[in-house]
Structure formats: structure tokens, C-alpha cells
XYZ file of C-alpha atoms in Angstrom:
316
model
C 0.000 0.000 0.000
C 1.180 3.559 -0.690
C 0.053 7.032 0.290
C 0.198 10.642 -0.869
C 1.302 13.562 1.268
C -0.310 16.957 0.761
C 2.076 19.822 1.577
C 0.660 23.280 2.343
C 2.629 26.353 3.403
C 0.523 28.699 5.497
C 0.756 31.450 8.115
C 0.960 30.594 11.805
C -2.558 31.796 12.644
C -4.133 29.214 10.350
C -1.802 26.232 10.835
C -3.424 24.588 13.835
C -7.009 25.099 12.668
C -6.159 23.856 9.171
C -4.530 20.746 10.644
C -7.693 19.877 12.558
C -9.870 20.597 9.525
C -7.752 18.376 7.271
C -8.240 15.484 9.679
C -11.996 16.077 9.633
C -11.895 16.179 5.837
C -10.279 12.760 5.520
C -6.535 13.075 6.105
C -5.008 10.068 7.853
C -2.522 12.144 9.847
C -1.239 15.709 9.933
C 2.002 17.293 11.089
C 3.190 20.904 11.268
C 6.778 21.858 10.414
C 8.838 25.023 10.212
C 8.691 26.014 6.534
C 11.998 27.862 7.044
C 13.790 24.753 8.292
C 17.383 24.658 7.107
C 17.546 28.394 6.409
C 18.735 31.396 8.410
C 15.091 32.094 9.268
C 14.586 28.736 11.033
C 13.332 29.231 14.580
C 13.257 26.712 17.452
C 9.904 26.049 19.070
C 10.089 24.543 22.540
C 8.852 25.081 26.059
C 9.034 23.773 29.577
C 6.244 22.487 31.842
C 4.069 25.467 32.672
C 5.655 27.520 29.868
C 4.508 25.676 26.773
C 4.158 27.552 23.464
C 0.618 28.794 22.934
C 0.581 27.445 19.373
C 2.273 24.396 17.875
C 3.172 26.352 14.739
C 5.732 28.713 13.245
C 5.329 32.143 11.654
C 5.812 30.427 8.304
C 4.395 26.941 8.771
C 4.290 23.852 6.601
C 1.290 21.568 7.124
C 1.806 18.016 5.855
C -1.261 15.769 5.562
C -1.074 12.067 4.778
C -3.870 10.749 2.548
C -4.760 7.552 0.732
C -3.147 7.467 -2.692
C -6.553 7.382 -4.411
C -8.080 10.180 -2.300
C -9.154 13.469 -3.887
C -6.483 15.697 -2.361
C -7.892 18.890 -3.902
C -11.303 18.179 -2.401
C -9.798 17.490 1.034
C -7.889 20.782 0.978
C -10.927 22.711 -0.287
C -13.195 21.222 2.383
C -10.679 22.012 5.130
C -10.209 25.584 3.887
C -13.949 26.153 3.803
C -14.325 24.725 7.308
C -11.988 27.349 8.766
C -13.457 30.083 6.551
C -10.442 30.850 4.387
C -11.260 33.004 1.367
C -9.945 30.290 -0.919
C -8.197 26.963 -0.729
C -4.435 27.422 -0.288
C -2.062 26.120 -2.961
C -0.503 22.748 -2.229
C 1.925 20.214 -3.619
C 1.838 16.448 -3.324
C 4.502 13.826 -2.902
C 4.306 10.061 -2.982
C 5.014 7.971 0.098
C 6.063 4.487 -0.932
C 5.211 1.416 1.072
C 8.034 0.418 3.422
C 8.908 -2.173 5.990
C 8.382 0.464 8.662
C 9.589 -1.740 11.520
C 12.881 -2.501 9.792
C 13.245 1.119 8.658
C 12.673 2.423 12.182
C 15.067 -0.080 13.694
C 17.776 0.903 11.197
C 17.696 4.432 12.632
C 18.722 3.268 16.112
C 22.228 1.873 16.465
C 24.085 1.135 19.715
C 25.187 4.310 21.529
C 28.575 4.534 23.245
C 28.534 6.770 26.317
C 31.384 7.740 28.596
C 34.231 5.255 28.809
C 32.473 1.928 28.983
C 28.662 2.297 28.678
C 26.713 0.979 25.700
C 22.983 1.490 25.138
C 21.989 -1.309 22.794
C 18.570 -1.819 21.115
C 17.293 -5.376 21.427
C 17.766 -6.034 17.690
C 21.531 -5.313 17.854
C 24.485 -7.213 19.270
C 26.505 -5.352 21.898
C 29.664 -3.960 20.227
C 31.644 -4.569 23.433
C 30.277 -7.505 25.459
C 32.584 -6.548 28.332
C 31.137 -3.047 28.600
C 28.322 -1.851 30.832
C 25.452 -2.923 28.583
C 21.948 -1.487 28.780
C 19.439 -3.165 26.510
C 16.969 -0.405 25.787
C 14.575 0.137 22.897
C 13.204 3.573 21.951
C 9.774 3.921 23.518
C 7.277 6.225 25.167
C 9.539 7.344 28.028
C 12.378 9.843 27.730
C 15.896 8.491 28.087
C 17.803 6.437 25.526
C 21.192 8.072 25.964
C 20.971 10.057 22.743
C 20.194 13.401 24.406
C 23.084 15.386 25.934
C 21.341 15.745 29.306
C 20.955 11.989 29.674
C 24.532 11.392 28.537
C 25.876 13.926 31.035
C 24.137 12.204 33.939
C 25.251 8.764 32.773
C 28.835 9.957 32.470
C 28.697 11.457 35.959
C 27.411 8.186 37.412
C 30.150 6.261 35.633
C 32.820 8.673 36.902
C 31.514 8.521 40.490
C 30.693 4.870 41.250
C 29.228 4.338 44.708
C 29.157 0.604 45.462
C 26.478 -0.270 47.972
C 25.216 3.307 48.220
C 21.602 4.441 47.867
C 20.423 6.288 44.749
C 17.263 8.221 43.865
C 16.496 8.960 40.199
C 13.818 11.674 40.250
C 12.087 12.088 36.882
C 13.304 8.655 35.857
C 11.671 8.390 32.409
C 12.856 5.125 30.887
C 14.819 4.334 34.056
C 18.163 4.549 32.290
C 19.970 6.545 34.994
C 18.749 4.312 37.809
C 19.901 1.290 35.831
C 23.358 2.781 35.227
C 23.689 3.404 38.967
C 22.592 -0.139 39.746
C 24.979 -1.677 37.216
C 27.772 0.466 38.659
C 27.214 -1.321 41.976
C 24.724 0.875 43.844
C 22.711 -0.779 46.577
C 19.136 0.396 47.149
C 17.950 2.315 44.051
C 14.583 4.042 43.592
C 13.069 5.871 40.619
C 10.221 8.404 40.562
C 8.233 9.864 37.673
C 4.930 11.709 37.310
C 4.000 9.712 34.191
C 2.473 6.244 34.776
C 3.656 5.180 31.308
C 7.212 6.092 32.255
C 6.973 4.009 35.412
C 5.665 1.061 33.413
C 8.444 1.480 30.850
C 11.123 1.815 33.533
C 9.867 -1.297 35.312
C 9.965 -3.324 32.089
C 13.449 -2.031 31.235
C 14.773 -2.882 34.686
C 13.480 -6.446 34.420
C 15.060 -6.815 30.972
C 18.389 -5.581 32.346
C 18.266 -7.634 35.562
C 18.244 -4.515 37.743
C 16.404 -4.587 41.058
C 14.957 -1.099 41.374
C 11.832 0.232 43.088
C 9.655 2.571 41.020
C 7.132 5.136 42.269
C 4.714 7.799 41.202
C 5.250 10.863 43.458
C 2.210 10.165 45.653
C 3.294 6.540 46.021
C 6.681 7.620 47.313
C 5.016 9.346 50.255
C 3.592 6.017 51.424
C 6.572 3.846 50.419
C 8.800 1.873 52.761
C 10.265 4.211 55.393
C 13.758 4.400 53.913
C 12.219 5.697 50.667
C 9.239 7.679 52.000
C 11.186 9.925 54.351
C 14.785 8.822 53.920
C 17.753 10.510 52.292
C 19.907 9.052 49.546
C 23.657 9.013 48.975
C 23.106 10.119 45.379
C 20.126 12.023 43.966
C 19.979 12.577 40.213
C 17.277 14.588 38.435
C 17.297 15.075 34.663
C 14.211 17.220 34.111
C 14.110 20.907 33.031
C 15.194 24.111 34.693
C 11.763 25.431 35.744
C 10.618 22.311 37.644
C 14.130 21.831 39.020
C 14.009 25.298 40.580
C 10.565 24.675 42.040
C 11.669 21.356 43.505
C 14.891 22.678 45.056
C 13.808 22.266 48.722
C 12.403 18.792 48.111
C 15.301 17.428 46.042
C 17.964 18.917 48.293
C 16.092 17.486 51.260
C 16.483 14.015 49.776
C 20.300 14.174 49.762
C 22.055 12.499 52.694
C 24.829 14.374 54.534
C 27.905 14.129 52.343
C 25.770 12.826 49.502
C 25.770 14.061 45.908
C 23.111 15.918 43.930
C 23.280 15.871 40.129
C 20.924 17.979 38.018
C 20.570 18.159 34.255
C 18.019 19.305 31.712
C 19.591 22.722 32.227
C 20.808 24.959 29.399
C 24.214 26.574 29.961
C 22.579 30.006 30.175
C 20.268 28.720 32.939
C 23.005 27.229 35.123
C 23.477 30.223 37.429
C 19.779 30.685 38.154
C 19.284 26.968 38.884
C 22.337 26.920 41.161
C 20.983 30.017 42.916
C 17.693 28.229 43.645
C 19.645 25.475 45.402
C 22.162 27.766 47.134
C 20.248 27.875 50.462
C 20.526 24.082 50.650
C 23.586 22.916 48.700
C 26.317 24.533 46.624
C 26.198 23.442 42.981
C 28.605 23.984 40.138
C 28.810 22.948 36.508
C 30.348 19.487 36.145
C 30.328 19.314 32.347
C 28.655 20.761 29.264
C 27.533 19.149 26.007
C 25.869 20.904 23.069
C 24.727 23.832 25.201
C 23.386 21.681 28.065
C 25.054 21.328 31.462
C 25.065 18.974 34.426
C 25.275 20.613 37.855
C 26.599 18.773 40.895
C 27.441 19.346 44.544
C 27.960 17.610 47.899
C 25.572 18.121 50.804
C 27.288 19.918 53.673
C 30.263 21.086 51.629
C 30.973 24.778 51.243
C 33.161 24.015 48.255
C 31.710 23.561 44.783
C 33.181 20.378 43.263
C 35.410 21.084 40.262
C 34.174 20.688 36.735
C 35.237 17.682 34.718
C 38.571 18.273 33.072
C 38.597 18.595 29.298
C 40.783 15.523 29.129
C 37.998 13.224 30.271
């Protein structure tokens, strides 16, 4: 089976409404792209929890609708334009979408990822390049965290550089569970992971079983009623790879989870946000930049220390 994509370039104010109307008119799926992608006019569109963009569109947007190959694309566009009261149907182009083995095509896009000195994140359909490495079998899924994003890599590299055999670890905002699993495979003792998303908890639990990692997973309200050492206890290492706004809001809580002498590692922070995030934690723990990758940083500090730990040397 094959399909036809309808490509329409349109102003921001009409992009979202046109997308909905195209679906009502018979499109199988619709996406919105930056029509200036790849040019000097390309603009990023992103947000943080509580600060999401008001519209999922760009000033100069490209709406791409997938249709059956034998559908009347002109009629679909005309019906959608009329539904949102445009003066006339916008011009469009079409392009063929050939049938593919989508599973094999998708899998081909995900190769093993080498992180730090000895960590490999390996999809289940690949052999581990280094069987003697720290291997995490992890398939791309619904939860964030495959090791491809700089913030995840920074946290993984920190955990590898600071092994804590037998120590307790809390991964707050665990996503796929990848950071908790790295800590466990590095020899940590009692490890717990927390996320607000039930799907993430389910994914993390499945990943931990696949990787033979004994980890306890919680939604935030479950943590409050967990076993005492998790409900009210402090951890030797607390790692949180989230985003700067929630990290600042959670400063008292996260810092309060760090045991005396324990380490706090934060990522999901842009380099330009490092000072303001560190300032939010300053009443509780002194944080400094450990490392930076592609404009993202990892912050770290030790509870009870007045000295900010040094950044990773460029030789590492």
C-alpha cells in the first residue's frame, strides 16, 4: 500500500485550525513543520512544563497531511479551507510515500550508543559492540531516556565517573529508568526511581526487568507512602534530569532528599540557565557545573560542603 502527502505552506494563525480541519476532511494524519527549516530564518519552538508555546506552529508553517493514494487531495484541501473560513483553498503540492517495511526502517535508525568510557545502550535487535562493557538493553519507547540526548549522557557519564558501590540512589524524573539502571549496574545498593508519568513508570519497570536490575519505582504520591527508607529517607546520590523550571521549584524537596555528604546531580539545564538553577539550590547545597555538552550542562554538589566540586577536566 502507498500514500500521498499533501504539503501546504501557510501562516501561523491558520496552521493549527487547518490541521484539525484536514483530519476532519479525511486526512489520515497531519504534522506541522517550520517552513523555514534549514535556512537562516529557522526558529526553534520549545517550552518547559508550565511555559509551553501557545501554538504548535511557526510564523511560516508547513502543514503536511497524509492521505490515501486514491483520495481526492484537492477536495480534502478545499473542504478544510472552507471549514476554517479561508477566502480560498491554499495552494498545495503532493509527494508520494512508498510502502516500506516500517519496523525494519525504524530499527535501522537506532544503532548502539557509546557513552562515557564503557557504557553501551543497545537496542534489542543489535548485538553489543563490546560484550565486556556496561550494557543497557533499551529500545526507543514512550519514556524519555535512551542516551541520545546530551542531558541523559551527562548524567550517565557522571554516574560512571563517580561509582558508589552499595550506596543508595534516587532517580527523580526517571523516564525510561536509564539513569537508575546505570547506577545499579555500577554497583549501587538500594535504588529508587520516581516519575509523574504512569507510562514512564511502566516502561522503567519493564526495562529494569530486561536488564536484571532490582529497582523500586514510584509515582510521586506513592513515594510518600513507600517503605520508610524511601518515604522519608535521604539518599547518597540524587539525580534529576528534568528541566530548569521544575528543578528550581523542587529545590527544597530534592535537596532534602540528599544524605549528609551525599551528591546531587541535576541536568536538563541549558548553559545560560546554570546560574539561576544553582541560585535556587544555594540555600541548601552549593552546585557547580560538572560538564557541558551541546549547550546543556550537568550541575553537581555535595551536601554539607561549602566548596563547589570542580568541573570535569577537558581531558575526560
